[in-house]
Each structure stands twice: as structure tokens, then as C-alpha cells.
CSV table of C-alpha atoms in Angstrom, one decimal:
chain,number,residue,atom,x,y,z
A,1,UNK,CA,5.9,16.8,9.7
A,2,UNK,CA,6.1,13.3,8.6
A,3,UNK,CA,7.2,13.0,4.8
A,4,UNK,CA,8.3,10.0,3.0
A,5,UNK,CA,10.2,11.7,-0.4
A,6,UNK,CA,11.4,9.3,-2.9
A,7,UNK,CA,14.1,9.7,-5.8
A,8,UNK,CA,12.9,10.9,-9.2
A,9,UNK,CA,11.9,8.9,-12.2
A,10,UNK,CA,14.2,6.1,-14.0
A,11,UNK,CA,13.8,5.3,-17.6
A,12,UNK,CA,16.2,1.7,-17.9
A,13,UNK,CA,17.1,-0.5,-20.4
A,14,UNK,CA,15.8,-4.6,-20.2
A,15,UNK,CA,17.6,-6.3,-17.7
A,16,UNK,CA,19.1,-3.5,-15.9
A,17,UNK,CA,18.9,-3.1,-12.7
A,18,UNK,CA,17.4,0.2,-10.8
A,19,UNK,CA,17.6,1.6,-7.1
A,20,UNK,CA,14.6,3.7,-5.8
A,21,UNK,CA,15.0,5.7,-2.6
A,22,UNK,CA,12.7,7.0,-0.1
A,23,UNK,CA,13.7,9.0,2.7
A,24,UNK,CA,12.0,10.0,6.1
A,25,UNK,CA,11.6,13.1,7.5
A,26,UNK,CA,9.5,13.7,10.6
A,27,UNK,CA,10.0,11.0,12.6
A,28,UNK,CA,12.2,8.3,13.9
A,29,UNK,CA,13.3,6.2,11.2
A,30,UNK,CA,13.8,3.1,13.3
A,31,UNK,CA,10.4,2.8,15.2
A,32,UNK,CA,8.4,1.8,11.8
A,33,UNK,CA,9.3,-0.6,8.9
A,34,UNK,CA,9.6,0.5,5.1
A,35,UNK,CA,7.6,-1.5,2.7
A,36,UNK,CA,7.7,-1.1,-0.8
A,37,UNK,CA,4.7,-1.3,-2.8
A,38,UNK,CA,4.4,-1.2,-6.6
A,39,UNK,CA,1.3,-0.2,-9.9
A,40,UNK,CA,1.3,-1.7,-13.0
A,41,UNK,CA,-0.2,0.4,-15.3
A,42,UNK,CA,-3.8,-0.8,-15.5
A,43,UNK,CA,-3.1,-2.8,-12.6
A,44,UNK,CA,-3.5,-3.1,-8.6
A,45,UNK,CA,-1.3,-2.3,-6.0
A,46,UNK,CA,1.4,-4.7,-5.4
A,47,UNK,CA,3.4,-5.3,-2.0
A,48,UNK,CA,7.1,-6.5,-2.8
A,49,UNK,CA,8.1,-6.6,0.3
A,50,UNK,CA,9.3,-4.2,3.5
A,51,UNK,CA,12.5,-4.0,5.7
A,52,UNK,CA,13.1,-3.6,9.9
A,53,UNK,CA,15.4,0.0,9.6
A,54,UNK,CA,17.1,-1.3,12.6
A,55,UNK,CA,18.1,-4.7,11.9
A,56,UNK,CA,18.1,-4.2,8.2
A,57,UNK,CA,16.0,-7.9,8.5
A,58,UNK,CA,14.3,-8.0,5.0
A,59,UNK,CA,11.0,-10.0,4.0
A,60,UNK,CA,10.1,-9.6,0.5
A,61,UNK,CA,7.4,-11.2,-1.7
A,62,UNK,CA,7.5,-14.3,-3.1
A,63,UNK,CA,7.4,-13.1,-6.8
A,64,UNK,CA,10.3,-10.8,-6.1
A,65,UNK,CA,12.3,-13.1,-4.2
A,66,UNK,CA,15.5,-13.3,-6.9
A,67,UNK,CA,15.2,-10.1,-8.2
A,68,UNK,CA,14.8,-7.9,-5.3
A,69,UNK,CA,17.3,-6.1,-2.9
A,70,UNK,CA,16.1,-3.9,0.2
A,71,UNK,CA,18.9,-1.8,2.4
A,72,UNK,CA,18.6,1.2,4.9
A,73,UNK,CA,20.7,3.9,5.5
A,74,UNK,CA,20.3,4.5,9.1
A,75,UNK,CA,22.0,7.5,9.2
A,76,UNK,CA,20.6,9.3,6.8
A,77,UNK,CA,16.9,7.9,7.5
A,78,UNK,CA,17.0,6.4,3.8
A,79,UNK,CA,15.6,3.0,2.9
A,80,UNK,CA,16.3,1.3,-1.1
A,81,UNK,CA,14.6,-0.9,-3.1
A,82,UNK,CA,16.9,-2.2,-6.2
A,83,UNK,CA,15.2,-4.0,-8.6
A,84,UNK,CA,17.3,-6.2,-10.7
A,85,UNK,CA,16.7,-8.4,-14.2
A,86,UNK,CA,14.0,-5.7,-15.2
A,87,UNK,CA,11.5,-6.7,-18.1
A,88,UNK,CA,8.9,-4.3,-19.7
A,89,UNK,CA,6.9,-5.8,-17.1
A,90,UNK,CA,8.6,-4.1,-14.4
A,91,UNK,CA,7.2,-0.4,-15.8
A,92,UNK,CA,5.2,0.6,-12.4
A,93,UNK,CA,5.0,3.2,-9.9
A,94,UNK,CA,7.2,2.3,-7.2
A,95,UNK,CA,6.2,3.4,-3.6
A,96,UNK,CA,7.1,3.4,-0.4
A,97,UNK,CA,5.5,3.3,2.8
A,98,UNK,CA,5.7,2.9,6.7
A,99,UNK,CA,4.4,0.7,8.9
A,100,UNK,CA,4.9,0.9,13.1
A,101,UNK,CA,7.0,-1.9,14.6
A,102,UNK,CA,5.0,-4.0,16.9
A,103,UNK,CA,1.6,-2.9,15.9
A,104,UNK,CA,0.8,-6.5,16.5
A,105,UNK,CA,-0.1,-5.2,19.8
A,106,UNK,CA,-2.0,-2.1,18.8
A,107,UNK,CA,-3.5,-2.0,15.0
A,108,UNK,CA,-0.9,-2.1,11.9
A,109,UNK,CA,-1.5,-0.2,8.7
A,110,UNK,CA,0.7,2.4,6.1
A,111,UNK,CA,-0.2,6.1,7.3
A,112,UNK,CA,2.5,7.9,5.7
A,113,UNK,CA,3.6,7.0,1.5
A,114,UNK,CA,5.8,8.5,-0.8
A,115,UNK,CA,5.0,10.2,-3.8
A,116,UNK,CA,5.4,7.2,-6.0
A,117,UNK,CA,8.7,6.7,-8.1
A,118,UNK,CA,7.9,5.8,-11.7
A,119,UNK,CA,10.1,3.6,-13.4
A,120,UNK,CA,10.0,2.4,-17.4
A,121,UNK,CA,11.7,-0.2,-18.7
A,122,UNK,CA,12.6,-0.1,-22.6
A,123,UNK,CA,14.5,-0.8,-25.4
B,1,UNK,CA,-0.8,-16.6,1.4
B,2,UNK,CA,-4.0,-14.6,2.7
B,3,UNK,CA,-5.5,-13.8,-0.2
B,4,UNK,CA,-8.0,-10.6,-0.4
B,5,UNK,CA,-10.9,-11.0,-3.0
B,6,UNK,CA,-12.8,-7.4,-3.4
B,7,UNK,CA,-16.2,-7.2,-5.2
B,8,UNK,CA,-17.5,-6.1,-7.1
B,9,UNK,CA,-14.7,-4.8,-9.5
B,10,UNK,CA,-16.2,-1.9,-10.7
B,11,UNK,CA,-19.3,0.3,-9.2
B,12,UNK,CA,-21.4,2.8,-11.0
B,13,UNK,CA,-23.3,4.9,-8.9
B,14,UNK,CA,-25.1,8.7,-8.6
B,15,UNK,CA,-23.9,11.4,-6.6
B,16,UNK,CA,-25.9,10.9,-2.8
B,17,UNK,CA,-25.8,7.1,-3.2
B,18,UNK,CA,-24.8,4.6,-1.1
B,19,UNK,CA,-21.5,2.6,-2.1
B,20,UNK,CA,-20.8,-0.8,-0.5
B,21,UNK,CA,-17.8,-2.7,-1.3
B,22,UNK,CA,-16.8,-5.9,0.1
B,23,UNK,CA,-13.2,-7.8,0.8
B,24,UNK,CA,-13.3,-11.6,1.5
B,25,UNK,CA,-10.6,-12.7,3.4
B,26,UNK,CA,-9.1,-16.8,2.4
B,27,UNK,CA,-8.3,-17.2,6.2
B,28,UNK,CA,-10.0,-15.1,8.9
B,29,UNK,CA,-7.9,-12.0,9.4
B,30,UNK,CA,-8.1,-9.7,12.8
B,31,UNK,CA,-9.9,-7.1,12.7
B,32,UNK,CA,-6.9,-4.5,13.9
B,33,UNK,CA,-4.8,-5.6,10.8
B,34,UNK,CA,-7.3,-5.1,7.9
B,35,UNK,CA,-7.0,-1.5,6.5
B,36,UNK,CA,-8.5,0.2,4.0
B,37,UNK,CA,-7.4,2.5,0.9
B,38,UNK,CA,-8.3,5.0,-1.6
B,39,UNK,CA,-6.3,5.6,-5.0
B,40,UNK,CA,-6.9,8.2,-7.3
B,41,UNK,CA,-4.1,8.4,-10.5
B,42,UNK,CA,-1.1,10.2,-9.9
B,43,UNK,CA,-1.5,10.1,-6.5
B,44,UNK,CA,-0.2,7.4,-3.7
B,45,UNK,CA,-2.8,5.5,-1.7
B,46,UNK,CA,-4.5,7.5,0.7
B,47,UNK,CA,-5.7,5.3,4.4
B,48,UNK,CA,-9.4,5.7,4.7
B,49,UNK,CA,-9.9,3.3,7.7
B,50,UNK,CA,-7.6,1.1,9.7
B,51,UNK,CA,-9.0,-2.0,12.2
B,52,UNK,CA,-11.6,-2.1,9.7
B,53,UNK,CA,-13.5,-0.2,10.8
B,54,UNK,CA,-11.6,3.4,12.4
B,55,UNK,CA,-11.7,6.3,10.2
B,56,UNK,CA,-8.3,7.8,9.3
B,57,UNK,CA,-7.6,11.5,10.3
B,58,UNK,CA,-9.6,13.7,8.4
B,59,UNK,CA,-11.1,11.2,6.6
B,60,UNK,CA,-15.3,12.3,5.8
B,61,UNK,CA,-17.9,10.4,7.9
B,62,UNK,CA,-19.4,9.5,5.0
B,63,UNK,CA,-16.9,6.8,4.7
B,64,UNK,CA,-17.2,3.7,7.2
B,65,UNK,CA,-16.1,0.3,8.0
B,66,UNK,CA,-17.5,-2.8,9.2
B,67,UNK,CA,-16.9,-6.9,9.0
B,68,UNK,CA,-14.8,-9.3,11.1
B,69,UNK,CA,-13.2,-12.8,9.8
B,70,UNK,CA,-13.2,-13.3,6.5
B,71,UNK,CA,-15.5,-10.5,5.7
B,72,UNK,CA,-14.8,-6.9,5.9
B,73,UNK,CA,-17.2,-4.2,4.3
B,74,UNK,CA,-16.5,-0.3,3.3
B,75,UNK,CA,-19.8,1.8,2.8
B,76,UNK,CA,-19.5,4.9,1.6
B,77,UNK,CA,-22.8,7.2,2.3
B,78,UNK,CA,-23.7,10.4,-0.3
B,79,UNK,CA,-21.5,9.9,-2.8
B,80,UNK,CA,-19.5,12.6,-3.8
B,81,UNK,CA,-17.6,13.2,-7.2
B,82,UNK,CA,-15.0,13.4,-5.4
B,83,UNK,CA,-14.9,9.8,-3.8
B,84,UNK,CA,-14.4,9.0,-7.5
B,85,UNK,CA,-11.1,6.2,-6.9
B,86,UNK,CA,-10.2,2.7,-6.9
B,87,UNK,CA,-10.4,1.3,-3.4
B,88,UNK,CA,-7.8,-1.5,-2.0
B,89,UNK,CA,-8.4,-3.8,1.2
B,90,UNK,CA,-5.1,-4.9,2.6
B,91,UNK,CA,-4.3,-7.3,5.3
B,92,UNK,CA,-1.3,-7.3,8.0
B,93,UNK,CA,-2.5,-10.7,9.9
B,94,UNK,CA,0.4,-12.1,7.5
B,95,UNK,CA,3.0,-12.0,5.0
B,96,UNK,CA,2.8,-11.6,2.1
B,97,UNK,CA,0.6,-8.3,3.7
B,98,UNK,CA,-1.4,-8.5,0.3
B,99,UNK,CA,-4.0,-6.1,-1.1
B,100,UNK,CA,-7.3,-6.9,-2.8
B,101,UNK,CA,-7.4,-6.3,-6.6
B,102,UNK,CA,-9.2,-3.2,-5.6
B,103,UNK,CA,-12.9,-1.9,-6.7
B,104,UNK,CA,-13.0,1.0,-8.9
B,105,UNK,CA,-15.7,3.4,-7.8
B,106,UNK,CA,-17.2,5.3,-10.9
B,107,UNK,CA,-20.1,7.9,-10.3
């Protein structure tokens, strides 16, 4: 069935930088996107941005823009998020989620998520 | 940037109410790319309707969608402890795809 399982929990240092994984299971990983979506603590959900598994074409979130790095593995059906420059401000629950290529034509929306990576930044 | 204001922020209700919540779109959004979410902690977001207004699979039909534009409306009928969440609107018409600041459903 389809499954989206991300890597564990990270515990880094200011201004480090982290990778978060999510890989797919289930289905073909080229036919949907992977958007990444982060929680604050306390706070909404957050979209950072999402990349095209086949092209590896990336469009990420303004606020992210400098900090952010999304790749694919294609052949292992794994997608990464890195997060670089982290502040205290960075401690969230990363996720990750799909989205079909060319819903445009039909209805878009994330069915399938991760479990949620939880990353803390600390000194 | 679309921007997605939800109200209110927080709803009390009692069990077998009726919850409302509302997502006001900046710029008119189509109604196939506005989907919405339930989040409970510790848990990732959970789809509850997509084209505003289809319920997700196994979703409850307690839970339902309306709205078009700039305005897009999830009711929830008989509240049950469980519906007990915050609740996120989130458009795909264009990036950034961005969510609501999401209502949180007490009961």
C-alpha cells in the first residue's frame, strides 16, 4: 500500500544544517510531486516547498528560498529536504507529502503524508 | 501569494453540534484545488475533503464541504469527541500552495 516513511528524529546544533528523508512505497515515485511541509510548535502548518521526482525541478517557499535544498533519489524512490543555517526557530515537525502531477486537469490535493520528522535545534 | 484566512481561530462546541468553519481566499481559488485537513498532535494531517467539497475515503458524512471563489466552508454535523483537532484549508490554484492558520475545534 502507499506509505510515505521518513528518517528518524535529529537533535542539531545552531547553524547546522540537517537532511530529512521520506521514501515511497506503494506507488510510482515519479507520477506525483513531494512537498515538504513543516509545525512549529504552537504553530500552523507550513509549506516549504515540493520537488517534480522526475526532473528533480524544485519550487520552494519564499521564506526558505536561501536556506533550503530539495533532491530525489529516483532509484531508490527517496526524496530530501536539507535545511541549512538552522536557528531555534527551525525546531518543527518536518513532513512530507505527495501530490499527483497534472492534477491541474483533475483535482490536486496531499492524500498520502509521512509520519512527521521532528527536528530540534539547540545549543 | 494566495493567502488563506480561516475563522474563527478557535471553536467551542458540545458533542451533537454543528461546527462551521470558514477559509477566505485573497484571490478566487478553483474549486478542484481547495482541500481540506484535520490535525490532531502527534499525528500528520489527515485529508477530510478535496475540491472543496468531496469527502476523502473513509472520511464520516458528518463532515462536509461547500463555497466557491474566495469562500470555502467546512461543516461538521454531530460533533464527536473525536473530531476534537485543528483544521487547515490549503489552496493548490498557486504557489506558494499555502494553508490557512488553521481553526482549532475544542468540544
Amino acid at each position: 500500500q502507499v506509505q510515505l516513511v521518513q528518517s528518524g528524529a535529529e537533535v542539531k546544533k545552531p547553524g547546522a544544517s540537517v537532511r530529512v528523508s521520506c521514501k515511497a512505497y506503494g506507488y510510482t515515485f515519479n507520477d506525483y510531486y513531494i512537498h515538504w511541509v513543516r509545525q512549529v510548535p504552537g504553530q500552523g502548518l507550513e509549506w516549504m516547498g515540493r520537488i517534480t521526482p522526475n526532473s528533480a525541478d524544485t519550487d520552494y517557499a519564499q521564506s526558505f528560498l536561501d536556506r533550503v535544498t530539495m533532491t530525489r533519489d529516483t532509484s531508490i524512490a527517496t526524496a530530501y529536504m536539507e535545511l541549512s543555517g538552522l536557528r531555534s526557530d527551525d525546531t518543527a515537525v518536518y513532513y512530507c507529502a505527495r501530490l499527483l502531477i497534472g492534477c491541474s486537469t483533475s483535482s490536486c490535493y496531499h492524500d498520502f503524508w509521512g509520519q512527521g520528522t521532528p527536528v530540534t535545534v539547540s545549543s | 501569494e494566495n493567502m488563506l484566512t480561516q475563522s474563527p481561530g478557535t471553536l467551542s462546541l458540545f458533542p451533537g453540534q454543528r461546527a462551521t468553519l470558514s477559509c477566505r481566499a485573497r484571490q478566487s481559488v478553483s474549486s478542484k484545488y481547495l482541500a481540506w485537513y484535520q490535525k490532531k498532535p502527534g499525528q500528520p494531517p489527515r485529508l477530510l475533503m478535496h475540491d472543496a467539497s468531496n469527502r476523502a475515503t473513509g472520511v464520516p458524512d458528518r463532515f462536509s464541504g461547500s463555497g466557491s471563489g474566495t469562500l470555502f466552508t467546512l461543516t461538521i454535523s454531530g460533533l464527536e469527541p473525536e473530531d476534537i483537532a485543528v483544521y487547515y484549508c490549503q489552496q493548490f490554484d498557486k504557489s506558494p500552495f499555502a494553508f490557512g492558520q488553521g481553526t482549532k475545534l475544542e468540544i
